[in-house]
JSON list of C-alpha atoms and ligand atoms in Angstrom, two decimals:
[
{"chain": "A", "resi": 162, "resn": "MET", "atom": "CA", "xyz": [16.84, 0.99, -3.24]},
{"chain": "A", "resi": 163, "resn": "MET", "atom": "CA", "xyz": [15.40, -2.32, -2.13]},
{"chain": "A", "resi": 164, "resn": "PRO", "atom": "CA", "xyz": [18.12, -4.51, -0.58]},
{"chain": "A", "resi": 165, "resn": "ASP", "atom": "CA", "xyz": [17.87, -8.13, -1.84]},
{"chain": "A", "resi": 166, "resn": "TYR", "atom": "CA", "xyz": [17.76, -9.58, 1.67]},
{"chain": "A", "resi": 167, "resn": "VAL", "atom": "CA", "xyz": [14.52, -7.68, 2.33]},
{"chain": "A", "resi": 168, "resn": "LEU", "atom": "CA", "xyz": [12.72, -9.57, -0.42]},
{"chain": "A", "resi": 169, "resn": "GLU", "atom": "CA", "xyz": [14.38, -12.88, 0.38]},
{"chain": "A", "resi": 170, "resn": "ARG", "atom": "CA", "xyz": [12.37, -13.28, 3.58]},
{"chain": "A", "resi": 171, "resn": "PHE", "atom": "CA", "xyz": [9.16, -13.66, 1.58]},
{"chain": "A", "resi": 172, "resn": "PRO", "atom": "CA", "xyz": [6.84, -15.54, 1.40]},
{"chain": "A", "resi": 173, "resn": "LEU", "atom": "CA", "xyz": [5.82, -15.07, 5.03]},
{"chain": "A", "resi": 174, "resn": "THR", "atom": "CA", "xyz": [2.91, -16.81, 6.68]},
{"chain": "A", "resi": 175, "resn": "ALA", "atom": "CA", "xyz": [0.61, -15.16, 9.20]},
{"chain": "A", "resi": 176, "resn": "LYS", "atom": "CA", "xyz": [-2.88, -15.45, 10.67]},
{"chain": "A", "resi": 177, "resn": "LEU", "atom": "CA", "xyz": [-5.71, -12.96, 10.47]},
{"chain": "A", "resi": 178, "resn": "ARG", "atom": "CA", "xyz": [-7.57, -11.94, 13.61]},
{"chain": "A", "resi": 179, "resn": "ASP", "atom": "CA", "xyz": [-10.01, -14.83, 13.18]},
{"chain": "A", "resi": 180, "resn": "GLY", "atom": "CA", "xyz": [-7.24, -17.38, 12.64]},
{"chain": "A", "resi": 181, "resn": "THR", "atom": "CA", "xyz": [-7.46, -17.47, 8.82]},
{"chain": "A", "resi": 182, "resn": "PRO", "atom": "CA", "xyz": [-4.01, -18.49, 7.52]},
{"chain": "A", "resi": 183, "resn": "VAL", "atom": "CA", "xyz": [-2.55, -16.08, 4.95]},
{"chain": "A", "resi": 184, "resn": "THR", "atom": "CA", "xyz": [0.64, -15.56, 2.99]},
{"chain": "A", "resi": 185, "resn": "LEU", "atom": "CA", "xyz": [2.46, -12.27, 2.43]},
{"chain": "A", "resi": 186, "resn": "ARG", "atom": "CA", "xyz": [4.67, -11.81, -0.61]},
{"chain": "A", "resi": 187, "resn": "PRO", "atom": "CA", "xyz": [5.50, -9.26, -3.31]},
{"chain": "A", "resi": 188, "resn": "LEU", "atom": "CA", "xyz": [3.48, -9.18, -6.53]},
{"chain": "A", "resi": 189, "resn": "GLY", "atom": "CA", "xyz": [4.64, -11.87, -8.96]},
{"chain": "A", "resi": 190, "resn": "LYS", "atom": "CA", "xyz": [4.97, -11.74, -12.75]},
{"chain": "A", "resi": 191, "resn": "ARG", "atom": "CA", "xyz": [2.04, -14.11, -13.22]},
{"chain": "A", "resi": 192, "resn": "ASP", "atom": "CA", "xyz": [-0.34, -12.51, -10.73]},
{"chain": "A", "resi": 193, "resn": "ASP", "atom": "CA", "xyz": [-2.26, -10.49, -13.35]},
{"chain": "A", "resi": 194, "resn": "GLY", "atom": "CA", "xyz": [-5.42, -12.63, -13.26]},
{"chain": "A", "resi": 195, "resn": "LYS", "atom": "CA", "xyz": [-5.56, -12.63, -9.46]},
{"chain": "A", "resi": 196, "resn": "LEU", "atom": "CA", "xyz": [-4.74, -8.93, -9.27]},
{"chain": "A", "resi": 197, "resn": "GLN", "atom": "CA", "xyz": [-7.44, -7.93, -11.72]},
{"chain": "A", "resi": 198, "resn": "LYS", "atom": "CA", "xyz": [-10.02, -10.02, -9.86]},
{"chain": "A", "resi": 199, "resn": "PHE", "atom": "CA", "xyz": [-8.98, -8.34, -6.61]},
{"chain": "A", "resi": 200, "resn": "LEU", "atom": "CA", "xyz": [-9.19, -4.82, -8.06]},
{"chain": "A", "resi": 201, "resn": "LEU", "atom": "CA", "xyz": [-12.59, -5.50, -9.61]},
{"chain": "A", "resi": 202, "resn": "GLY", "atom": "CA", "xyz": [-13.81, -6.61, -6.18]},
{"chain": "A", "resi": 203, "resn": "VAL", "atom": "CA", "xyz": [-13.25, -3.10, -4.84]},
{"chain": "A", "resi": 204, "resn": "PRO", "atom": "CA", "xyz": [-16.42, -0.97, -4.53]},
{"chain": "A", "resi": 205, "resn": "GLU", "atom": "CA", "xyz": [-16.86, 1.57, -7.30]},
{"chain": "A", "resi": 206, "resn": "GLU", "atom": "CA", "xyz": [-16.65, 4.60, -5.03]},
{"chain": "A", "resi": 207, "resn": "GLU", "atom": "CA", "xyz": [-13.20, 3.48, -3.92]},
{"chain": "A", "resi": 208, "resn": "ARG", "atom": "CA", "xyz": [-12.25, 2.55, -7.46]},
{"chain": "A", "resi": 209, "resn": "LEU", "atom": "CA", "xyz": [-13.10, 6.08, -8.57]},
{"chain": "A", "resi": 210, "resn": "PHE", "atom": "CA", "xyz": [-9.72, 7.09, -7.20]},
{"chain": "A", "resi": 211, "resn": "ILE", "atom": "CA", "xyz": [-7.77, 4.41, -9.05]},
{"chain": "A", "resi": 212, "resn": "LYS", "atom": "CA", "xyz": [-6.42, 6.28, -12.03]},
{"chain": "A", "resi": 213, "resn": "GLN", "atom": "CA", "xyz": [-5.42, 3.40, -14.29]},
{"chain": "A", "resi": 214, "resn": "PRO", "atom": "CA", "xyz": [-8.10, 1.49, -16.23]},
{"chain": "A", "resi": 215, "resn": "ILE", "atom": "CA", "xyz": [-8.17, -1.76, -14.26]},
{"chain": "A", "resi": 216, "resn": "PHE", "atom": "CA", "xyz": [-10.53, -3.41, -16.76]},
{"chain": "A", "resi": 217, "resn": "ASP", "atom": "CA", "xyz": [-7.66, -3.53, -19.22]},
{"chain": "A", "resi": 218, "resn": "ARG", "atom": "CA", "xyz": [-6.12, -6.98, -18.70]},
{"chain": "A", "resi": 219, "resn": "LYS", "atom": "CA", "xyz": [-3.07, -6.10, -20.80]},
{"chain": "A", "resi": 220, "resn": "LEU", "atom": "CA", "xyz": [-2.29, -3.15, -18.57]},
{"chain": "A", "resi": 221, "resn": "VAL", "atom": "CA", "xyz": [-2.60, -5.27, -15.44]},
{"chain": "A", "resi": 222, "resn": "GLN", "atom": "CA", "xyz": [-0.31, -7.84, -17.10]},
{"chain": "A", "resi": 223, "resn": "GLN", "atom": "CA", "xyz": [2.19, -5.06, -17.72]},
{"chain": "A", "resi": 224, "resn": "TRP", "atom": "CA", "xyz": [2.11, -3.94, -14.08]},
{"chain": "A", "resi": 225, "resn": "CYS", "atom": "CA", "xyz": [2.97, -7.49, -13.02]},
{"chain": "A", "resi": 226, "resn": "LYS", "atom": "CA", "xyz": [5.65, -8.18, -15.66]},
{"chain": "A", "resi": 227, "resn": "GLN", "atom": "CA", "xyz": [7.41, -4.83, -15.42]},
{"chain": "A", "resi": 228, "resn": "ALA", "atom": "CA", "xyz": [7.28, -4.36, -11.66]},
{"chain": "A", "resi": 229, "resn": "ASP", "atom": "CA", "xyz": [10.27, -2.36, -10.44]},
{"chain": "A", "resi": 230, "resn": "PHE", "atom": "CA", "xyz": [10.46, -3.11, -6.72]},
{"chain": "A", "resi": 231, "resn": "ASP", "atom": "CA", "xyz": [13.14, -0.45, -6.17]},
{"chain": "A", "resi": 232, "resn": "ARG", "atom": "CA", "xyz": [10.60, 2.19, -7.08]},
{"chain": "A", "resi": 233, "resn": "ASN", "atom": "CA", "xyz": [7.32, 0.52, -6.28]},
{"chain": "A", "resi": 234, "resn": "LEU", "atom": "CA", "xyz": [6.93, -2.56, -4.11]},
{"chain": "A", "resi": 235, "resn": "PRO", "atom": "CA", "xyz": [3.42, -4.05, -4.21]},
{"chain": "A", "resi": 236, "resn": "LEU", "atom": "CA", "xyz": [3.05, -6.36, -1.22]},
{"chain": "A", "resi": 237, "resn": "LEU", "atom": "CA", "xyz": [0.18, -8.84, -1.25]},
{"chain": "A", "resi": 238, "resn": "VAL", "atom": "CA", "xyz": [-1.77, -10.79, 1.33]},
{"chain": "A", "resi": 239, "resn": "LEU", "atom": "CA", "xyz": [-3.18, -14.01, -0.11]},
{"chain": "A", "resi": 240, "resn": "HIS", "atom": "CA", "xyz": [-5.77, -16.37, 1.31]},
{"chain": "A", "resi": 241, "resn": "GLY", "atom": "CA", "xyz": [-4.98, -19.53, -0.64]},
{"chain": "A", "resi": 242, "resn": "GLN", "atom": "CA", "xyz": [-4.68, -18.33, -4.24]},
{"chain": "A", "resi": 243, "resn": "LYS", "atom": "CA", "xyz": [-6.87, -15.26, -3.71]},
{"chain": "A", "resi": 244, "resn": "ILE", "atom": "CA", "xyz": [-5.39, -11.79, -3.27]},
{"chain": "A", "resi": 245, "resn": "ILE", "atom": "CA", "xyz": [-7.17, -10.18, -0.31]},
{"chain": "A", "resi": 246, "resn": "GLY", "atom": "CA", "xyz": [-4.92, -7.19, 0.38]},
{"chain": "A", "resi": 247, "resn": "LEU", "atom": "CA", "xyz": [-2.44, -4.99, -1.43]},
{"chain": "A", "resi": 248, "resn": "ALA", "atom": "CA", "xyz": [-0.17, -2.31, -0.05]},
{"chain": "A", "resi": 249, "resn": "THR", "atom": "CA", "xyz": [2.54, -0.55, -1.98]},
{"chain": "A", "resi": 250, "resn": "LEU", "atom": "CA", "xyz": [5.71, 1.25, -1.00]},
{"chain": "A", "resi": 251, "resn": "HIS", "atom": "CA", "xyz": [6.78, 3.92, -3.51]},
{"chain": "A", "resi": 252, "resn": "GLN", "atom": "CA", "xyz": [10.30, 5.34, -3.41]},
{"chain": "A", "resi": 253, "resn": "ARG", "atom": "CA", "xyz": [11.78, 8.29, -5.27]},
{"chain": "A", "resi": 254, "resn": "PHE", "atom": "CA", "xyz": [15.34, 8.27, -6.49]},
{"chain": "A", "resi": 255, "resn": "GLY", "atom": "CA", "xyz": [16.22, 11.88, -6.35]},
{"chain": "A", "resi": 256, "resn": "GLY", "atom": "CA", "xyz": [14.96, 15.24, -5.31]},
{"chain": "A", "resi": 257, "resn": "TRP", "atom": "CA", "xyz": [14.17, 16.58, -1.89]},
{"chain": "A", "resi": 258, "resn": "LYS", "atom": "CA", "xyz": [11.70, 13.81, -1.07]},
{"chain": "A", "resi": 259, "resn": "ARG", "atom": "CA", "xyz": [14.09, 10.94, -1.74]},
{"chain": "A", "resi": 260, "resn": "HIS", "atom": "CA", "xyz": [14.05, 10.06, 1.97]},
{"chain": "A", "resi": 261, "resn": "VAL", "atom": "CA", "xyz": [10.24, 9.94, 2.05]},
{"chain": "A", "resi": 262, "resn": "GLY", "atom": "CA", "xyz": [8.43, 6.77, 0.98]},
{"chain": "A", "resi": 263, "resn": "MET", "atom": "CA", "xyz": [4.74, 6.72, 0.14]},
{"chain": "A", "resi": 264, "resn": "ILE", "atom": "CA", "xyz": [2.37, 3.90, 0.97]},
{"chain": "A", "resi": 265, "resn": "THR", "atom": "CA", "xyz": [-1.06, 2.97, -0.34]},
{"chain": "A", "resi": 266, "resn": "LEU", "atom": "CA", "xyz": [-3.45, 0.39, 1.11]},
{"chain": "A", "resi": 267, "resn": "LEU", "atom": "CA", "xyz": [-6.35, -1.63, -0.21]},
{"chain": "A", "resi": 268, "resn": "THR", "atom": "CA", "xyz": [-8.15, -4.58, 1.41]},
{"chain": "A", "resi": 269, "resn": "HIS", "atom": "CA", "xyz": [-10.76, -6.74, -0.32]},
{"chain": "A", "resi": 270, "resn": "PRO", "atom": "CA", "xyz": [-14.18, -5.79, 1.12]},
{"chain": "A", "resi": 271, "resn": "GLU", "atom": "CA", "xyz": [-14.88, -9.37, 2.30]},
{"chain": "A", "resi": 272, "resn": "TYR", "atom": "CA", "xyz": [-11.72, -9.35, 4.40]},
{"chain": "A", "resi": 273, "resn": "ARG", "atom": "CA", "xyz": [-11.90, -5.94, 6.05]},
{"chain": "A", "resi": 274, "resn": "GLY", "atom": "CA", "xyz": [-11.59, -5.53, 9.82]},
{"chain": "A", "resi": 275, "resn": "ARG", "atom": "CA", "xyz": [-9.55, -8.73, 10.08]},
{"chain": "A", "resi": 276, "resn": "ASP", "atom": "CA", "xyz": [-6.04, -7.24, 10.31]},
{"chain": "A", "resi": 277, "resn": "VAL", "atom": "CA", "xyz": [-5.05, -7.48, 6.63]},
{"chain": "A", "resi": 278, "resn": "SER", "atom": "CA", "xyz": [-3.91, -3.85, 6.55]},
{"chain": "A", "resi": 279, "resn": "LYS", "atom": "CA", "xyz": [-2.25, -4.11, 9.91]},
{"chain": "A", "resi": 280, "resn": "LEU", "atom": "CA", "xyz": [-0.08, -6.96, 8.61]},
{"chain": "A", "resi": 281, "resn": "LEU", "atom": "CA", "xyz": [0.80, -5.01, 5.48]},
{"chain": "A", "resi": 282, "resn": "VAL", "atom": "CA", "xyz": [1.54, -1.66, 7.13]},
{"chain": "A", "resi": 283, "resn": "GLY", "atom": "CA", "xyz": [3.70, -3.35, 9.78]},
{"chain": "A", "resi": 284, "resn": "GLU", "atom": "CA", "xyz": [5.74, -5.07, 7.06]},
{"chain": "A", "resi": 285, "resn": "LEU", "atom": "CA", "xyz": [6.07, -1.97, 4.90]},
{"chain": "A", "resi": 286, "resn": "ILE", "atom": "CA", "xyz": [7.29, 0.14, 7.82]},
{"chain": "A", "resi": 287, "resn": "ASP", "atom": "CA", "xyz": [9.96, -2.45, 8.51]},
{"chain": "A", "resi": 288, "resn": "ILE", "atom": "CA", "xyz": [10.92, -2.65, 4.83]},
{"chain": "A", "resi": 289, "resn": "ALA", "atom": "CA", "xyz": [11.05, 1.16, 4.57]},
{"chain": "A", "resi": 290, "resn": "LYS", "atom": "CA", "xyz": [13.56, 1.28, 7.43]},
{"chain": "A", "resi": 291, "resn": "HIS", "atom": "CA", "xyz": [15.73, -1.32, 5.70]},
{"chain": "A", "resi": 292, "resn": "CYS", "atom": "CA", "xyz": [15.59, 0.81, 2.55]},
{"chain": "A", "resi": 293, "resn": "GLY", "atom": "CA", "xyz": [17.03, 3.73, 4.51]},
{"chain": "A", "resi": 294, "resn": "LEU", "atom": "CA", "xyz": [13.90, 5.84, 4.27]},
{"chain": "A", "resi": 295, "resn": "ARG", "atom": "CA", "xyz": [13.41, 8.34, 7.07]},
{"chain": "A", "resi": 296, "resn": "ARG", "atom": "CA", "xyz": [9.75, 9.17, 6.65]},
{"chain": "A", "resi": 297, "resn": "LEU", "atom": "CA", "xyz": [6.61, 7.64, 5.20]},
{"chain": "A", "resi": 298, "resn": "GLU", "atom": "CA", "xyz": [3.58, 9.44, 3.88]},
{"chain": "A", "resi": 299, "resn": "ALA", "atom": "CA", "xyz": [0.11, 8.43, 2.76]},
{"chain": "A", "resi": 300, "resn": "GLU", "atom": "CA", "xyz": [-2.47, 10.41, 0.82]},
{"chain": "A", "resi": 301, "resn": "VAL", "atom": "CA", "xyz": [-6.04, 9.75, 1.85]},
{"chain": "A", "resi": 302, "resn": "ASN", "atom": "CA", "xyz": [-9.47, 10.97, 0.85]},
{"chain": "A", "resi": 303, "resn": "GLY", "atom": "CA", "xyz": [-10.72, 12.76, 3.99]},
{"chain": "A", "resi": 304, "resn": "GLU", "atom": "CA", "xyz": [-13.85, 10.59, 3.98]},
{"chain": "A", "resi": 305, "resn": "ARG", "atom": "CA", "xyz": [-11.82, 7.43, 4.49]},
{"chain": "A", "resi": 306, "resn": "LYS", "atom": "CA", "xyz": [-12.06, 7.46, 8.27]},
{"chain": "A", "resi": 307, "resn": "ILE", "atom": "CA", "xyz": [-11.00, 3.83, 8.59]},
{"chain": "A", "resi": 308, "resn": "ALA", "atom": "CA", "xyz": [-7.85, 4.42, 6.58]},
{"chain": "A", "resi": 309, "resn": "LEU", "atom": "CA", "xyz": [-7.06, 7.40, 8.81]},
{"chain": "A", "resi": 310, "resn": "GLN", "atom": "CA", "xyz": [-7.60, 5.23, 11.87]},
{"chain": "A", "resi": 311, "resn": "VAL", "atom": "CA", "xyz": [-5.46, 2.30, 10.65]},
{"chain": "A", "resi": 312, "resn": "LEU", "atom": "CA", "xyz": [-2.58, 4.60, 9.83]},
{"chain": "A", "resi": 313, "resn": "SER", "atom": "CA", "xyz": [-2.87, 6.60, 13.04]},
{"chain": "A", "resi": 314, "resn": "GLN", "atom": "CA", "xyz": [-2.56, 3.34, 14.98]},
{"chain": "A", "resi": 315, "resn": "PHE", "atom": "CA", "xyz": [0.92, 3.00, 13.47]},
{"chain": "A", "resi": 316, "resn": "GLY", "atom": "CA", "xyz": [1.84, 6.54, 14.48]},
{"chain": "A", "resi": 317, "resn": "PHE", "atom": "CA", "xyz": [0.95, 8.40, 11.27]},
{"chain": "A", "resi": 318, "resn": "SER", "atom": "CA", "xyz": [-0.27, 11.93, 11.98]},
{"chain": "A", "resi": 319, "resn": "LYS", "atom": "CA", "xyz": [-2.07, 14.50, 9.87]},
{"chain": "A", "resi": 320, "resn": "LEU", "atom": "CA", "xyz": [0.37, 16.80, 8.07]},
{"chain": "A", "resi": 321, "resn": "MET", "atom": "CA", "xyz": [-2.13, 18.58, 5.87]},
{"chain": "A", "resi": 322, "resn": "HIS", "atom": "CA", "xyz": [-5.88, 18.69, 5.29]},
{"chain": "A", "resi": 323, "resn": "LEU", "atom": "CA", "xyz": [-7.15, 20.52, 2.23]},
{"chain": "A", "resi": 324, "resn": "GLU", "atom": "CA", "xyz": [-10.88, 20.80, 1.78]},
{"chain": "A", "resi": 325, "resn": "ASP", "atom": "CA", "xyz": [-12.44, 19.84, -1.57]},
{"chain": "A", "resi": 326, "resn": "TYR", "atom": "CA", "xyz": [-8.99, 19.60, -3.08]},
{"chain": "A", "resi": 327, "resn": "VAL", "atom": "CA", "xyz": [-9.05, 16.36, -5.12]},
{"chain": "A", "resi": 328, "resn": "LEU", "atom": "CA", "xyz": [-11.35, 15.10, -7.85]},
{"chain": "A", "resi": 329, "resn": "ASP", "atom": "CA", "xyz": [-12.54, 11.54, -8.25]},
{"chain": "A", "resi": 330, "resn": "MET", "atom": "CA", "xyz": [-13.06, 9.97, -11.69]},
{"chain": "A", "resi": 331, "resn": "LYS", "atom": "CA", "xyz": [-16.59, 11.42, -11.73]},
{"chain": "A", "resi": 332, "resn": "ALA", "atom": "CA", "xyz": [-15.17, 14.91, -11.11]},
{"chain": "A", "resi": 333, "resn": "VAL", "atom": "CA", "xyz": [-16.62, 15.12, -7.58]},
{"chain": "A", "resi": 334, "resn": "THR", "atom": "CA", "xyz": [-14.40, 16.94, -5.07]},
{"chain": "A", "resi": 335, "resn": "HIS", "atom": "CA", "xyz": [-13.15, 15.40, -1.85]},
{"chain": "A", "resi": 336, "resn": "ASP", "atom": "CA", "xyz": [-10.89, 16.51, 0.99]},
{"chain": "A", "resi": 337, "resn": "TYR", "atom": "CA", "xyz": [-7.21, 15.65, 0.63]},
{"chain": "A", "resi": 338, "resn": "VAL", "atom": "CA", "xyz": [-5.38, 14.47, 3.73]},
{"chain": "A", "resi": 339, "resn": "LEU", "atom": "CA", "xyz": [-1.63, 13.95, 3.85]},
{"chain": "A", "resi": 340, "resn": "LEU", "atom": "CA", "xyz": [-0.44, 11.72, 6.68]},
{"chain": "A", "resi": 341, "resn": "GLY", "atom": "CA", "xyz": [3.17, 11.31, 7.76]},
{"chain": "A", "resi": 342, "resn": "LEU", "atom": "CA", "xyz": [5.26, 9.02, 9.93]},
{"chain": "A", "resi": 343, "resn": "ASP", "atom": "CA", "xyz": [8.77, 9.68, 11.22]},
{"chain": "A", "resi": 344, "resn": "LEU", "atom": "CA", "xyz": [10.58, 6.34, 10.93]},
{"chain": "A", "resi": 345, "resn": "LYS", "atom": "CA", "xyz": [13.39, 7.24, 13.34]},
{"chain": "A", "resi": 346, "resn": "THR", "atom": "CA", "xyz": [15.58, 5.02, 11.19]},
{"chain": "A", "resi": 347, "resn": "ASP", "atom": "CA", "xyz": [18.25, 3.10, 13.12]},
{"chain": "A", "resi": 348, "resn": "GLU", "atom": "CA", "xyz": [21.72, 4.31, 12.27]},
{"chain": "A", "resi": 349, "resn": "GLU", "atom": "CA", "xyz": [22.74, 0.79, 11.26]},
{"chain": "A", "resi": 350, "resn": "TYR", "atom": "CA", "xyz": [20.18, 0.82, 8.46]},
{"chain": "A", "resi": 351, "resn": "LEU", "atom": "CA", "xyz": [21.66, 4.03, 7.12]},
{"chain": "A", "resi": 352, "resn": "GLY", "atom": "CA", "xyz": [25.15, 2.58, 7.28]},
{"chain": "A", "resi": 353, "resn": "VAL", "atom": "CA", "xyz": [26.50, 5.52, 9.26]},
{"chain": "A", "resi": 354, "resn": "GLY", "atom": "CA", "xyz": [26.68, 3.76, 12.64]},
{"chain": "A", "resi": 355, "resn": "GLY", "atom": "CA", "xyz": [29.90, 3.22, 14.55]},
{"chain": "B", "resi": 226, "resn": "LIG", "atom": "C1", "xyz": [-8.48, 1.32, 5.00]},
{"chain": "B", "resi": 226, "resn": "LIG", "atom": "C2", "xyz": [-8.42, -0.18, 4.72]},
{"chain": "B", "resi": 226, "resn": "LIG", "atom": "C3", "xyz": [-7.21, -0.45, 3.87]},
{"chain": "B", "resi": 226, "resn": "LIG", "atom": "C4", "xyz": [-8.35, -0.91, 6.08]},
{"chain": "B", "resi": 226, "resn": "LIG", "atom": "O1", "xyz": [-8.07, -2.25, 5.82]},
{"chain": "B", "resi": 226, "resn": "LIG", "atom": "P1", "xyz": [-8.44, -3.45, 6.81]},
{"chain": "B", "resi": 226, "resn": "LIG", "atom": "O2", "xyz": [-7.66, -4.62, 6.35]},
{"chain": "B", "resi": 226, "resn": "LIG", "atom": "O3", "xyz": [-9.90, -3.60, 6.93]},
{"chain": "B", "resi": 226, "resn": "LIG", "atom": "O4", "xyz": [-7.86, -2.93, 8.22]},
{"chain": "B", "resi": 226, "resn": "LIG", "atom": "P2", "xyz": [-7.51, -3.84, 9.48]},
{"chain": "B", "resi": 226, "resn": "LIG", "atom": "O5", "xyz": [-8.46, -4.97, 9.60]},
{"chain": "B", "resi": 226, "resn": "LIG", "atom": "O6", "xyz": [-6.05, -4.18, 9.42]},
{"chain": "B", "resi": 226, "resn": "LIG", "atom": "O7", "xyz": [-7.83, -2.83, 10.66]},
{"chain": "B", "resi": 226, "resn": "LIG", "atom": "C5", "xyz": [-6.89, -2.10, 11.32]},
{"chain": "B", "resi": 226, "resn": "LIG", "atom": "C6", "xyz": [-7.61, -1.06, 12.19]},
{"chain": "B", "resi": 226, "resn": "LIG", "atom": "O8", "xyz": [-8.45, -0.25, 11.39]},
{"chain": "B", "resi": 226, "resn": "LIG", "atom": "C7", "xyz": [-9.64, 0.10, 12.08]},
{"chain": "B", "resi": 226, "resn": "LIG", "atom": "N1", "xyz": [-10.78, -0.48, 11.39]},
{"chain": "B", "resi": 226, "resn": "LIG", "atom": "C8", "xyz": [-10.78, -1.44, 10.45]},
{"chain": "B", "resi": 226, "resn": "LIG", "atom": "N2", "xyz": [-12.02, -1.67, 9.99]},
{"chain": "B", "resi": 226, "resn": "LIG", "atom": "C9", "xyz": [-12.83, -0.84, 10.70]},
{"chain": "B", "resi": 226, "resn": "LIG", "atom": "C10", "xyz": [-14.23, -0.60, 10.71]},
{"chain": "B", "resi": 226, "resn": "LIG", "atom": "N3", "xyz": [-15.07, -1.24, 9.89]},
{"chain": "B", "resi": 226, "resn": "LIG", "atom": "N4", "xyz": [-14.72, 0.35, 11.54]},
{"chain": "B", "resi": 226, "resn": "LIG", "atom": "C11", "xyz": [-13.88, 1.03, 12.35]},
{"chain": "B", "resi": 226, "resn": "LIG", "atom": "N5", "xyz": [-12.55, 0.83, 12.40]},
{"chain": "B", "resi": 226, "resn": "LIG", "atom": "C12", "xyz": [-12.04, -0.08, 11.59]},
{"chain": "B", "resi": 226, "resn": "LIG", "atom": "C13", "xyz": [-9.49, -0.47, 13.45]},
{"chain": "B", "resi": 226, "resn": "LIG", "atom": "O9", "xyz": [-8.90, 0.55, 14.22]},
{"chain": "B", "resi": 226, "resn": "LIG", "atom": "C14", "xyz": [-8.53, -1.60, 13.24]},
{"chain": "B", "resi": 226, "resn": "LIG", "atom": "O10", "xyz": [-7.77, -1.95, 14.35]},
{"chain": "B", "resi": 226, "resn": "LIG", "atom": "P3", "xyz": [-8.42, -2.48, 15.74]},
{"chain": "B", "resi": 226, "resn": "LIG", "atom": "O11", "xyz": [-9.62, -3.28, 15.39]},
{"chain": "B", "resi": 226, "resn": "LIG", "atom": "O12", "xyz": [-7.31, -3.29, 16.32]},
{"chain": "B", "resi": 226, "resn": "LIG", "atom": "O13", "xyz": [-8.70, -1.25, 16.50]},
{"chain": "B", "resi": 226, "resn": "LIG", "atom": "C15", "xyz": [-9.69, -0.67, 3.98]},
{"chain": "B", "resi": 226, "resn": "LIG", "atom": "O14", "xyz": [-10.82, -0.22, 4.67]},
{"chain": "B", "resi": 226, "resn": "LIG", "atom": "C16", "xyz": [-9.75, -0.23, 2.53]},
{"chain": "B", "resi": 226, "resn": "LIG", "atom": "O15", "xyz": [-9.25, -0.91, 1.64]},
{"chain": "B", "resi": 226, "resn": "LIG", "atom": "N6", "xyz": [-10.35, 0.96, 2.27]},
{"chain": "B", "resi": 226, "resn": "LIG", "atom": "C17", "xyz": [-10.45, 1.53, 0.93]},
{"chain": "B", "resi": 226, "resn": "LIG", "atom": "C18", "xyz": [-9.12, 2.04, 0.40]},
{"chain": "B", "resi": 226, "resn": "LIG", "atom": "C19", "xyz": [-8.51, 3.11, 1.28]},
{"chain": "B", "resi": 226, "resn": "LIG", "atom": "O16", "xyz": [-9.20, 3.93, 1.89]},
{"chain": "B", "resi": 226, "resn": "LIG", "atom": "N7", "xyz": [-7.17, 3.10, 1.32]},
{"chain": "B", "resi": 226, "resn": "LIG", "atom": "C20", "xyz": [-6.42, 4.05, 2.10]},
{"chain": "B", "resi": 226, "resn": "LIG", "atom": "C21", "xyz": [-5.83, 5.12, 1.23]},
{"chain": "B", "resi": 226, "resn": "LIG", "atom": "S1", "xyz": [-4.15, 4.77, 0.84]}
]
C-alpha cells in the first residue's frame, strides 16, 4: 500500500548537479502528452525493451488516467514542463514476494549524468520503506553498465546473472541481471515497534 502522507509531500523541488532546478512528483492524469514525448526521446535500442507500444497515444493516456499508485508509482523529474526522468516502484499485493518492490529507471538522453536517477532512486528507496517493503529489486540488461553502477551506488548488489536469457523486441538475446537491495526497514515503518 501507498500511505497518503507519502504522496502528500510532492511536488518536491531539487537541483541537478549543474544547478538546473527540477521538480519531482508522481505521474498526473494529464501527463500523457509529456510522457509520450519523453518516451519517444529514448534511443531505439533502449526502447526495444519497452514492451508496450508507446506510439499509441490512447494507451499512454490510459496509463496516466488509470494509474494505481498502490501497485505502480511512476515518479517523474520535470525541468519546467518537460519530463526528463521517470522511475517506477512496483508493489505486489500477495504471494511470497509481497515484501519485495521492483524499481525501473529511465532518464532522457539529454539529461543523463546530471543526477536525475540519483534523485529518483533516493526518493523511491525512502518511499519503499514507508510502504513497509523490506527489499527492492531491479532487472537490468547486462549491457547497461551505467544502470548497474547507479544502482550499486545505492547498495544494490547482483543477485543473479543469466547469460543470453532475455529477448529484445528484435528477438536479440541479452544477459539478464537481477539486482537487490535490503532496505533494513525501520520497525516504526512496519508498525511493530514498541
Ligand atoms: C541508467 C540511467 C537511468 C542513469 O540515469 P542518469 O540520470 O544519467 O544517472 P545519474 O546522473 O543520476 O548518475 C548516477 C551515477 O551513475 C553513473 N553514471 C551516470 N552516467 C554515467 C556515464 N555516462 N558514464 C559512467 N557512469 C555514469 C555515475 O556513477 C553517477 O554517479 P557519480 O557521477 O556521482 O559517480 C540512464 O542511463 C538510462 O536511462 N539508461 C537507459 C535505461 C536503463 O538502463 N534503465 C535501467 C534499467 S531499470
